[in-house]
GROMACS .gro file of C-alpha atoms in nm:
model
  393
    1UNK     CA    1 -15.802   3.630  -2.777
    2UNK     CA    2 -15.520   3.412  -2.602
    3UNK     CA    3 -15.700   3.094  -2.789
    4UNK     CA    4 -15.647   3.263  -3.102
    5UNK     CA    5 -15.317   3.392  -3.047
    6UNK     CA    6 -15.240   3.018  -2.928
    7UNK     CA    7 -15.331   2.908  -3.266
    8UNK     CA    8 -15.159   3.187  -3.428
    9UNK     CA    9 -14.818   3.078  -3.254
   10UNK     CA   10 -14.828   2.705  -3.307
   11UNK     CA   11 -14.775   2.755  -3.691
   12UNK     CA   12 -14.442   2.900  -3.583
   13UNK     CA   13 -14.128   2.691  -3.626
   14UNK     CA   14 -13.917   2.677  -3.282
   15UNK     CA   15 -13.669   2.860  -3.413
   16UNK     CA   16 -13.876   3.160  -3.533
   17UNK     CA   17 -14.054   3.144  -3.164
   18UNK     CA   18 -13.679   3.161  -3.007
   19UNK     CA   19 -13.622   3.478  -3.250
   20UNK     CA   20 -13.974   3.633  -3.125
   21UNK     CA   21 -13.882   3.607  -2.790
   22UNK     CA   22 -13.534   3.731  -2.803
   23UNK     CA   23 -13.591   4.005  -3.001
   24UNK     CA   24 -13.838   4.182  -2.707
   25UNK     CA   25 -13.568   4.048  -2.440
   26UNK     CA   26 -13.770   3.764  -2.291
   27UNK     CA   27 -13.524   3.564  -2.052
   28UNK     CA   28 -13.605   3.174  -2.021
   29UNK     CA   29 -13.345   2.878  -1.919
   30UNK     CA   30 -13.226   2.583  -2.125
   31UNK     CA   31 -13.401   2.486  -2.396
   32UNK     CA   32 -13.794   2.461  -2.382
   33UNK     CA   33 -13.988   2.270  -2.585
   34UNK     CA   34 -14.194   2.432  -2.847
   35UNK     CA   35 -14.535   2.396  -2.628
   36UNK     CA   36 -14.370   2.606  -2.365
   37UNK     CA   37 -14.218   2.879  -2.605
   38UNK     CA   38 -14.564   2.922  -2.742
   39UNK     CA   39 -14.679   2.988  -2.387
   40UNK     CA   40 -14.415   3.255  -2.337
   41UNK     CA   41 -14.492   3.412  -2.663
   42UNK     CA   42 -14.892   3.419  -2.641
   43UNK     CA   43 -14.823   3.584  -2.294
   44UNK     CA   44 -14.550   3.842  -2.427
   45UNK     CA   45 -14.789   3.920  -2.728
   46UNK     CA   46 -15.139   3.924  -2.559
   47UNK     CA   47 -15.110   4.026  -2.237
   48UNK     CA   48 -14.939   4.397  -2.272
   49UNK     CA   49 -14.924   4.487  -2.613
   50UNK     CA   50 -14.833   4.845  -2.555
   51UNK     CA   51 -14.487   4.711  -2.372
   52UNK     CA   52 -14.384   4.535  -2.680
   53UNK     CA   53 -14.509   4.777  -2.942
   54UNK     CA   54 -14.283   5.022  -2.772
   55UNK     CA   55 -13.973   4.813  -2.860
   56UNK     CA   56 -14.068   4.855  -3.263
   57UNK     CA   57 -13.885   5.103  -3.470
   58UNK     CA   58 -14.072   5.374  -3.617
   59UNK     CA   59 -14.071   5.189  -3.971
   60UNK     CA   60 -14.267   4.906  -3.831
   61UNK     CA   61 -14.531   5.104  -3.611
   62UNK     CA   62 -14.635   5.317  -3.892
   63UNK     CA   63 -14.666   5.015  -4.121
   64UNK     CA   64 -14.880   4.847  -3.867
   65UNK     CA   65 -15.092   5.149  -3.871
   66UNK     CA   66 -15.083   5.201  -4.233
   67UNK     CA   67 -15.211   4.812  -4.293
   68UNK     CA   68 -15.482   4.867  -3.964
   69UNK     CA   69 -15.614   5.212  -4.201
   70UNK     CA   70 -15.631   4.999  -4.540
   71UNK     CA   71 -15.798   4.680  -4.341
   72UNK     CA   72 -15.678   4.368  -4.187
   73UNK     CA   73 -15.696   4.035  -4.348
   74UNK     CA   74 -15.601   4.161  -4.699
   75UNK     CA   75 -15.333   4.159  -4.926
   76UNK     CA   76 -15.189   4.499  -4.968
   77UNK     CA   77 -14.886   4.595  -5.208
   78UNK     CA   78 -14.609   4.679  -4.999
   79UNK     CA   79 -14.336   4.980  -5.050
   80UNK     CA   80 -14.049   4.794  -4.974
   81UNK     CA   81 -13.744   4.957  -4.975
   82UNK     CA   82 -13.427   4.853  -4.871
   83UNK     CA   83 -13.484   4.903  -4.497
   84UNK     CA   84 -13.521   4.630  -4.208
   85UNK     CA   85 -13.896   4.514  -4.168
   86UNK     CA   86 -13.901   4.360  -3.828
   87UNK     CA   87 -14.239   4.283  -3.868
   88UNK     CA   88 -14.159   4.044  -4.134
   89UNK     CA   89 -13.883   3.893  -3.934
   90UNK     CA   90 -14.104   3.863  -3.639
   91UNK     CA   91 -14.390   3.702  -3.879
   92UNK     CA   92 -14.668   3.942  -3.682
   93UNK     CA   93 -14.744   4.019  -4.050
   94UNK     CA   94 -14.778   3.781  -4.362
   95UNK     CA   95 -14.561   3.830  -4.674
   96UNK     CA   96 -14.586   3.704  -5.002
   97UNK     CA   97 -14.250   3.781  -5.216
   98UNK     CA   98 -14.306   3.517  -5.495
   99UNK     CA   99 -14.310   3.788  -5.742
  100UNK     CA  100 -13.989   3.987  -5.718
  101UNK     CA  101 -14.187   4.323  -5.851
  102UNK     CA  102 -14.448   4.315  -5.632
  103UNK     CA  103 -14.404   4.232  -5.260
  104UNK     CA  104 -14.779   4.208  -5.078
  105UNK     CA  105 -14.867   4.184  -4.723
  106UNK     CA  106 -15.136   4.116  -4.500
  107UNK     CA  107 -15.205   4.191  -4.127
  108UNK     CA  108 -15.370   3.905  -3.966
  109UNK     CA  109 -15.701   3.974  -3.779
  110UNK     CA  110 -15.559   3.828  -3.452
  111UNK     CA  111 -15.260   4.096  -3.459
  112UNK     CA  112 -15.475   4.350  -3.570
  113UNK     CA  113 -15.761   4.317  -3.324
  114UNK     CA  114 -15.473   4.302  -3.040
  115UNK     CA  115 -15.268   4.635  -3.150
  116UNK     CA  116 -15.575   4.845  -3.303
  117UNK     CA  117 -15.663   5.010  -2.980
  118UNK     CA  118 -15.284   5.127  -2.862
  119UNK     CA  119 -15.097   5.159  -3.217
  120UNK     CA  120 -15.165   5.543  -3.273
  121UNK     CA  121 -15.127   5.619  -2.916
  122UNK     CA  122 -14.749   5.431  -2.891
  123UNK     CA  123 -14.675   5.625  -3.213
  124UNK     CA  124 -14.767   5.949  -3.091
  125UNK     CA  125 -14.598   5.882  -2.741
  126UNK     CA  126 -14.262   5.780  -2.901
  127UNK     CA  127 -14.267   6.096  -3.124
  128UNK     CA  128 -14.354   6.318  -2.835
  129UNK     CA  129 -14.056   6.135  -2.611
  130UNK     CA  130 -13.814   6.186  -2.897
  131UNK     CA  131 -13.752   5.818  -2.958
  132UNK     CA  132 -13.801   5.846  -3.304
  133UNK     CA  133 -13.584   6.151  -3.353
  134UNK     CA  134 -13.287   5.940  -3.174
  135UNK     CA  135 -13.362   5.658  -3.396
  136UNK     CA  136 -13.331   5.902  -3.703
  137UNK     CA  137 -13.020   6.058  -3.598
  138UNK     CA  138 -12.881   5.733  -3.541
  139UNK     CA  139 -12.962   5.605  -3.878
  140UNK     CA  140 -12.872   5.918  -4.031
  141UNK     CA  141 -12.522   5.904  -3.909
  142UNK     CA  142 -12.523   5.543  -4.096
  143UNK     CA  143 -12.623   5.691  -4.394
  144UNK     CA  144 -12.361   5.973  -4.396
  145UNK     CA  145 -12.075   5.737  -4.369
  146UNK     CA  146 -12.199   5.425  -4.526
  147UNK     CA  147 -12.024   5.193  -4.330
  148UNK     CA  148 -11.785   5.250  -4.033
  149UNK     CA  149 -11.589   5.066  -3.802
  150UNK     CA  150 -11.820   5.004  -3.454
  151UNK     CA  151 -11.594   5.205  -3.200
  152UNK     CA  152 -11.549   5.510  -3.447
  153UNK     CA  153 -11.939   5.477  -3.463
  154UNK     CA  154 -11.994   5.520  -3.101
  155UNK     CA  155 -11.723   5.805  -3.107
  156UNK     CA  156 -11.933   5.999  -3.355
  157UNK     CA  157 -12.265   5.880  -3.173
  158UNK     CA  158 -12.122   6.066  -2.821
  159UNK     CA  159 -12.025   6.379  -3.047
  160UNK     CA  160 -12.333   6.416  -3.208
  161UNK     CA  161 -12.555   6.377  -2.926
  162UNK     CA  162 -12.319   6.600  -2.660
  163UNK     CA  163 -12.244   6.303  -2.491
  164UNK     CA  164 -12.549   6.232  -2.329
  165UNK     CA  165 -12.537   5.861  -2.190
  166UNK     CA  166 -12.902   5.766  -2.133
  167UNK     CA  167 -12.999   5.892  -2.504
  168UNK     CA  168 -12.697   5.707  -2.660
  169UNK     CA  169 -12.757   5.408  -2.461
  170UNK     CA  170 -13.118   5.386  -2.590
  171UNK     CA  171 -12.991   5.436  -2.933
  172UNK     CA  172 -12.770   5.176  -2.902
  173UNK     CA  173 -13.008   4.946  -2.773
  174UNK     CA  174 -13.255   5.021  -3.056
  175UNK     CA  175 -13.298   4.686  -3.256
  176UNK     CA  176 -13.259   4.839  -3.571
  177UNK     CA  177 -12.901   4.903  -3.475
  178UNK     CA  178 -12.837   4.554  -3.381
  179UNK     CA  179 -12.951   4.460  -3.768
  180UNK     CA  180 -12.690   4.718  -3.908
  181UNK     CA  181 -12.361   4.513  -3.801
  182UNK     CA  182 -12.165   4.286  -3.992
  183UNK     CA  183 -11.782   4.168  -3.965
  184UNK     CA  184 -11.520   4.210  -4.257
  185UNK     CA  185 -11.172   4.071  -4.205
  186UNK     CA  186 -11.218   4.041  -3.828
  187UNK     CA  187 -11.358   4.378  -3.788
  188UNK     CA  188 -11.676   4.462  -3.673
  189UNK     CA  189 -11.856   4.763  -3.911
  190UNK     CA  190 -12.192   4.924  -3.859
  191UNK     CA  191 -12.353   5.041  -4.162
  192UNK     CA  192 -12.670   5.219  -4.322
  193UNK     CA  193 -12.968   4.998  -4.408
  194UNK     CA  194 -12.887   5.090  -4.760
  195UNK     CA  195 -12.558   4.863  -4.783
  196UNK     CA  196 -12.588   4.540  -4.858
  197UNK     CA  197 -12.218   4.466  -4.895
  198UNK     CA  198 -11.979   4.614  -4.629
  199UNK     CA  199 -11.671   4.492  -4.799
  200UNK     CA  200 -11.768   4.635  -5.109
  201UNK     CA  201 -11.742   5.008  -4.950
  202UNK     CA  202 -11.409   4.933  -4.703
  203UNK     CA  203 -11.232   4.781  -5.000
  204UNK     CA  204 -11.287   5.063  -5.238
  205UNK     CA  205 -11.230   5.322  -4.989
  206UNK     CA  206 -10.851   5.219  -5.028
  207UNK     CA  207 -10.813   5.400  -5.313
  208UNK     CA  208 -10.894   5.751  -5.147
  209UNK     CA  209 -10.707   5.655  -4.803
  210UNK     CA  210 -10.373   5.807  -4.871
  211UNK     CA  211 -10.553   6.163  -4.920
  212UNK     CA  212 -10.847   6.089  -4.687
  213UNK     CA  213 -10.765   5.904  -4.340
  214UNK     CA  214 -11.009   6.068  -4.103
  215UNK     CA  215 -11.384   6.040  -4.068
  216UNK     CA  216 -11.544   6.384  -4.132
  217UNK     CA  217 -11.729   6.490  -3.839
  218UNK     CA  218 -12.111   6.560  -3.899
  219UNK     CA  219 -12.346   6.776  -3.688
  220UNK     CA  220 -12.634   6.679  -3.521
  221UNK     CA  221 -12.848   6.902  -3.826
  222UNK     CA  222 -12.684   6.709  -4.072
  223UNK     CA  223 -12.745   6.358  -3.920
  224UNK     CA  224 -13.105   6.440  -3.871
  225UNK     CA  225 -13.137   6.552  -4.230
  226UNK     CA  226 -12.970   6.226  -4.337
  227UNK     CA  227 -13.197   6.008  -4.111
  228UNK     CA  228 -13.554   6.193  -4.204
  229UNK     CA  229 -13.808   6.035  -4.410
  230UNK     CA  230 -13.736   5.684  -4.263
  231UNK     CA  231 -13.763   5.412  -4.418
  232UNK     CA  232 -13.634   5.649  -4.707
  233UNK     CA  233 -13.288   5.837  -4.684
  234UNK     CA  234 -13.373   6.193  -4.893
  235UNK     CA  235 -13.026   6.378  -4.729
  236UNK     CA  236 -12.971   6.747  -4.782
  237UNK     CA  237 -13.154   7.050  -4.751
  238UNK     CA  238 -13.055   7.324  -5.010
  239UNK     CA  239 -12.962   7.123  -5.290
  240UNK     CA  240 -13.228   6.845  -5.169
  241UNK     CA  241 -13.519   7.117  -5.190
  242UNK     CA  242 -13.407   7.207  -5.532
  243UNK     CA  243 -13.433   6.835  -5.644
  244UNK     CA  244 -13.765   6.813  -5.480
  245UNK     CA  245 -13.867   7.118  -5.681
  246UNK     CA  246 -13.776   6.961  -6.000
  247UNK     CA  247 -13.990   6.638  -5.897
  248UNK     CA  248 -14.292   6.827  -5.827
  249UNK     CA  249 -14.246   7.020  -6.148
  250UNK     CA  250 -14.247   6.659  -6.331
  251UNK     CA  251 -14.565   6.576  -6.145
  252UNK     CA  252 -14.421   6.364  -5.853
  253UNK     CA  253 -14.653   6.374  -5.566
  254UNK     CA  254 -14.464   6.428  -5.227
  255UNK     CA  255 -14.444   6.047  -5.130
  256UNK     CA  256 -14.326   5.958  -5.480
  257UNK     CA  257 -14.066   6.270  -5.501
  258UNK     CA  258 -13.942   6.131  -5.174
  259UNK     CA  259 -13.868   5.770  -5.305
  260UNK     CA  260 -13.705   5.931  -5.612
  261UNK     CA  261 -13.467   6.159  -5.399
  262UNK     CA  262 -13.385   5.824  -5.204
  263UNK     CA  263 -13.291   5.660  -5.544
  264UNK     CA  264 -13.095   5.977  -5.664
  265UNK     CA  265 -12.920   5.968  -5.325
  266UNK     CA  266 -12.825   5.583  -5.322
  267UNK     CA  267 -12.720   5.599  -5.703
  268UNK     CA  268 -12.498   5.892  -5.633
  269UNK     CA  269 -12.305   5.698  -5.380
  270UNK     CA  270 -12.178   5.494  -5.671
  271UNK     CA  271 -12.158   5.743  -5.958
  272UNK     CA  272 -11.825   5.642  -6.042
  273UNK     CA  273 -11.988   5.369  -6.221
  274UNK     CA  274 -12.195   5.457  -6.537
  275UNK     CA  275 -12.478   5.247  -6.447
  276UNK     CA  276 -12.540   5.404  -6.131
  277UNK     CA  277 -12.504   5.751  -6.268
  278UNK     CA  278 -12.769   5.726  -6.567
  279UNK     CA  279 -12.969   5.611  -6.299
  280UNK     CA  280 -12.991   5.900  -6.116
  281UNK     CA  281 -13.171   6.069  -6.393
  282UNK     CA  282 -13.429   5.806  -6.465
  283UNK     CA  283 -13.719   6.009  -6.273
  284UNK     CA  284 -13.609   6.308  -6.540
  285UNK     CA  285 -13.606   6.085  -6.853
  286UNK     CA  286 -13.928   5.898  -6.745
  287UNK     CA  287 -14.117   6.204  -6.770
  288UNK     CA  288 -13.967   6.357  -7.084
  289UNK     CA  289 -14.293   6.424  -7.255
  290UNK     CA  290 -14.380   6.643  -6.996
  291UNK     CA  291 -14.084   6.910  -7.046
  292UNK     CA  292 -14.135   7.171  -7.304
  293UNK     CA  293 -13.787   7.263  -7.385
  294UNK     CA  294 -13.426   7.126  -7.383
  295UNK     CA  295 -13.287   7.446  -7.167
  296UNK     CA  296 -13.549   7.335  -6.895
  297UNK     CA  297 -13.422   6.973  -6.945
  298UNK     CA  298 -13.064   7.075  -6.904
  299UNK     CA  299 -13.177   7.261  -6.559
  300UNK     CA  300 -13.344   6.947  -6.438
  301UNK     CA  301 -13.024   6.758  -6.520
  302UNK     CA  302 -12.786   6.984  -6.393
  303UNK     CA  303 -12.983   7.030  -6.045
  304UNK     CA  304 -12.979   6.644  -5.972
  305UNK     CA  305 -12.599   6.653  -6.072
  306UNK     CA  306 -12.555   6.962  -5.835
  307UNK     CA  307 -12.751   6.734  -5.554
  308UNK     CA  308 -12.507   6.400  -5.603
  309UNK     CA  309 -12.202   6.632  -5.578
  310UNK     CA  310 -12.315   6.783  -5.251
  311UNK     CA  311 -12.401   6.506  -5.034
  312UNK     CA  312 -12.167   6.284  -4.854
  313UNK     CA  313 -12.007   6.001  -4.986
  314UNK     CA  314 -11.952   5.672  -4.822
  315UNK     CA  315 -11.602   5.622  -5.003
  316UNK     CA  316 -11.491   5.953  -4.915
  317UNK     CA  317 -11.556   5.917  -4.515
  318UNK     CA  318 -11.835   6.161  -4.535
  319UNK     CA  319 -11.738   6.412  -4.730
  320UNK     CA  320 -11.897   6.526  -5.035
  321UNK     CA  321 -11.740   6.534  -5.379
  322UNK     CA  322 -11.776   6.941  -5.383
  323UNK     CA  323 -11.543   6.952  -5.056
  324UNK     CA  324 -11.302   6.680  -5.181
  325UNK     CA  325 -11.284   6.738  -5.535
  326UNK     CA  326 -11.317   6.371  -5.585
  327UNK     CA  327 -11.559   6.144  -5.738
  328UNK     CA  328 -11.725   6.429  -5.903
  329UNK     CA  329 -12.017   6.429  -6.183
  330UNK     CA  330 -11.959   6.646  -6.432
  331UNK     CA  331 -12.206   6.656  -6.741
  332UNK     CA  332 -12.177   6.748  -7.083
  333UNK     CA  333 -12.507   6.718  -7.291
  334UNK     CA  334 -12.518   6.885  -7.633
  335UNK     CA  335 -12.815   7.030  -7.780
  336UNK     CA  336 -12.967   6.924  -8.067
  337UNK     CA  337 -13.229   7.084  -8.311
  338UNK     CA  338 -13.512   6.884  -8.216
  339UNK     CA  339 -13.549   6.789  -7.828
  340UNK     CA  340 -13.503   6.458  -7.774
  341UNK     CA  341 -13.320   6.238  -7.509
  342UNK     CA  342 -12.941   6.164  -7.595
  343UNK     CA  343 -12.841   5.817  -7.642
  344UNK     CA  344 -12.551   5.628  -7.501
  345UNK     CA  345 -12.404   5.617  -7.825
  346UNK     CA  346 -12.417   5.991  -7.884
  347UNK     CA  347 -12.202   6.051  -7.556
  348UNK     CA  348 -11.886   6.080  -7.457
  349UNK     CA  349 -11.785   5.874  -7.118
  350UNK     CA  350 -11.426   5.960  -6.977
  351UNK     CA  351 -11.299   5.682  -6.721
  352UNK     CA  352 -10.994   5.736  -6.560
  353UNK     CA  353 -10.686   5.535  -6.513
  354UNK     CA  354 -10.741   5.247  -6.192
  355UNK     CA  355 -10.595   5.410  -5.866
  356UNK     CA  356 -10.675   5.779  -6.020
  357UNK     CA  357 -10.823   5.949  -5.711
  358UNK     CA  358 -11.017   6.258  -5.880
  359UNK     CA  359 -11.271   6.087  -6.120
  360UNK     CA  360 -11.449   6.295  -6.363
  361UNK     CA  361 -11.720   6.158  -6.590
  362UNK     CA  362 -11.868   6.338  -6.891
  363UNK     CA  363 -12.171   6.168  -7.020
  364UNK     CA  364 -12.485   6.180  -7.216
  365UNK     CA  365 -12.801   6.175  -7.046
  366UNK     CA  366 -13.038   5.880  -7.175
  367UNK     CA  367 -13.078   5.541  -7.018
  368UNK     CA  368 -13.125   5.234  -7.257
  369UNK     CA  369 -13.376   5.041  -7.148
  370UNK     CA  370 -13.243   4.686  -7.024
  371UNK     CA  371 -13.445   4.367  -6.979
  372UNK     CA  372 -13.371   4.250  -6.657
  373UNK     CA  373 -13.277   3.857  -6.800
  374UNK     CA  374 -13.061   4.023  -7.044
  375UNK     CA  375 -12.671   4.052  -7.014
  376UNK     CA  376 -12.544   4.339  -6.821
  377UNK     CA  377 -12.404   4.587  -6.985
  378UNK     CA  378 -12.089   4.664  -6.815
  379UNK     CA  379 -11.994   4.312  -6.954
  380UNK     CA  380 -11.931   4.102  -6.582
  381UNK     CA  381 -12.138   3.811  -6.771
  382UNK     CA  382 -12.432   3.860  -6.510
  383UNK     CA  383 -12.778   3.886  -6.605
  384UNK     CA  384 -12.869   4.271  -6.559
  385UNK     CA  385 -13.106   4.211  -6.253
  386UNK     CA  386 -12.804   4.021  -6.101
  387UNK     CA  387 -12.555   4.320  -6.124
  388UNK     CA  388 -12.654   4.663  -6.201
  389UNK     CA  389 -12.978   4.588  -6.223
  390UNK     CA  390 -12.992   4.481  -5.878
  391UNK     CA  391 -13.010   4.852  -5.686
  392UNK     CA  392 -13.131   5.049  -5.999
  393UNK     CA  393 -13.507   5.017  -5.912
   0.00000   0.00000   0.00000
């Protein structure tokens, strides 16, 4: 096995070996040659798999288990949400992302053979010890606030975890947290895995700062709900459960429904933008042929809008639209003699003036298809895939 591992790590570049060793907290002095780094990597990965597996976050461990179940050394489609995958960064899986629409992954035989006896026990142990729950709470807090100054995040973590220093220390040391930090204008922020531009969140909050100065504290139950279903965020209980019922009636499996709820939650964060607001209802419009009446269609749309207004908004420092009466989505749909989705030219948009805090939108439901290479309808001049289409999967 060590011979196979030695050959495997020989293909790494020196910076990749250094990252692997740093990630698993292997200390070394000076600047060793590549041969020495390979030797340390072989020793780390080969001698005690349980130790380094225990340091991987939940998403990576469950991905490993899934790939083992499907079969090693075979290409598999990767369901890849916008969530960090350390197995990819560490090159412990092989990723083919040449096709932007379909990412494929392969679990090399050398790694599969090494971890297969231990992976399920590690997952079971971490679950029983509450380590996954701590990780979900940490991610859940970030999903509620989007991007938050690091010091404020620590205060929230202390409050949510009832000042349990041991649990907080484990949460802070989780590798996923180090990945979710960034600097903006000289200040460090910790952010949700779904935030790709911290500055965008910080700048857009300024329009609301006169009315909202403090972050609204969250409870441990809210944090758990916002961090459930890693690597997805399917936040909420009451309204979320109603949306899940809608998705089930539309024929989505439970796994598909969680992914769709994740998309609705993300797009609801930017519901002040028409394209994002429209995208929240794609899951309904794509199953239009399965909806027997306009009344039921309208009920589905209203259920999704109610969910959007109930979840905490990043720009509102953890408050929902219902709590703040800002960024609230109102739906206006006119019933026609024949049941069909309304197109954009049948709808009316009321866009508030710049600087207005209360933003209300009257919109018809029905999304015009835009090819990824076409100009974005917003008029930015960019292609759709590089503008609003970037996040509207």
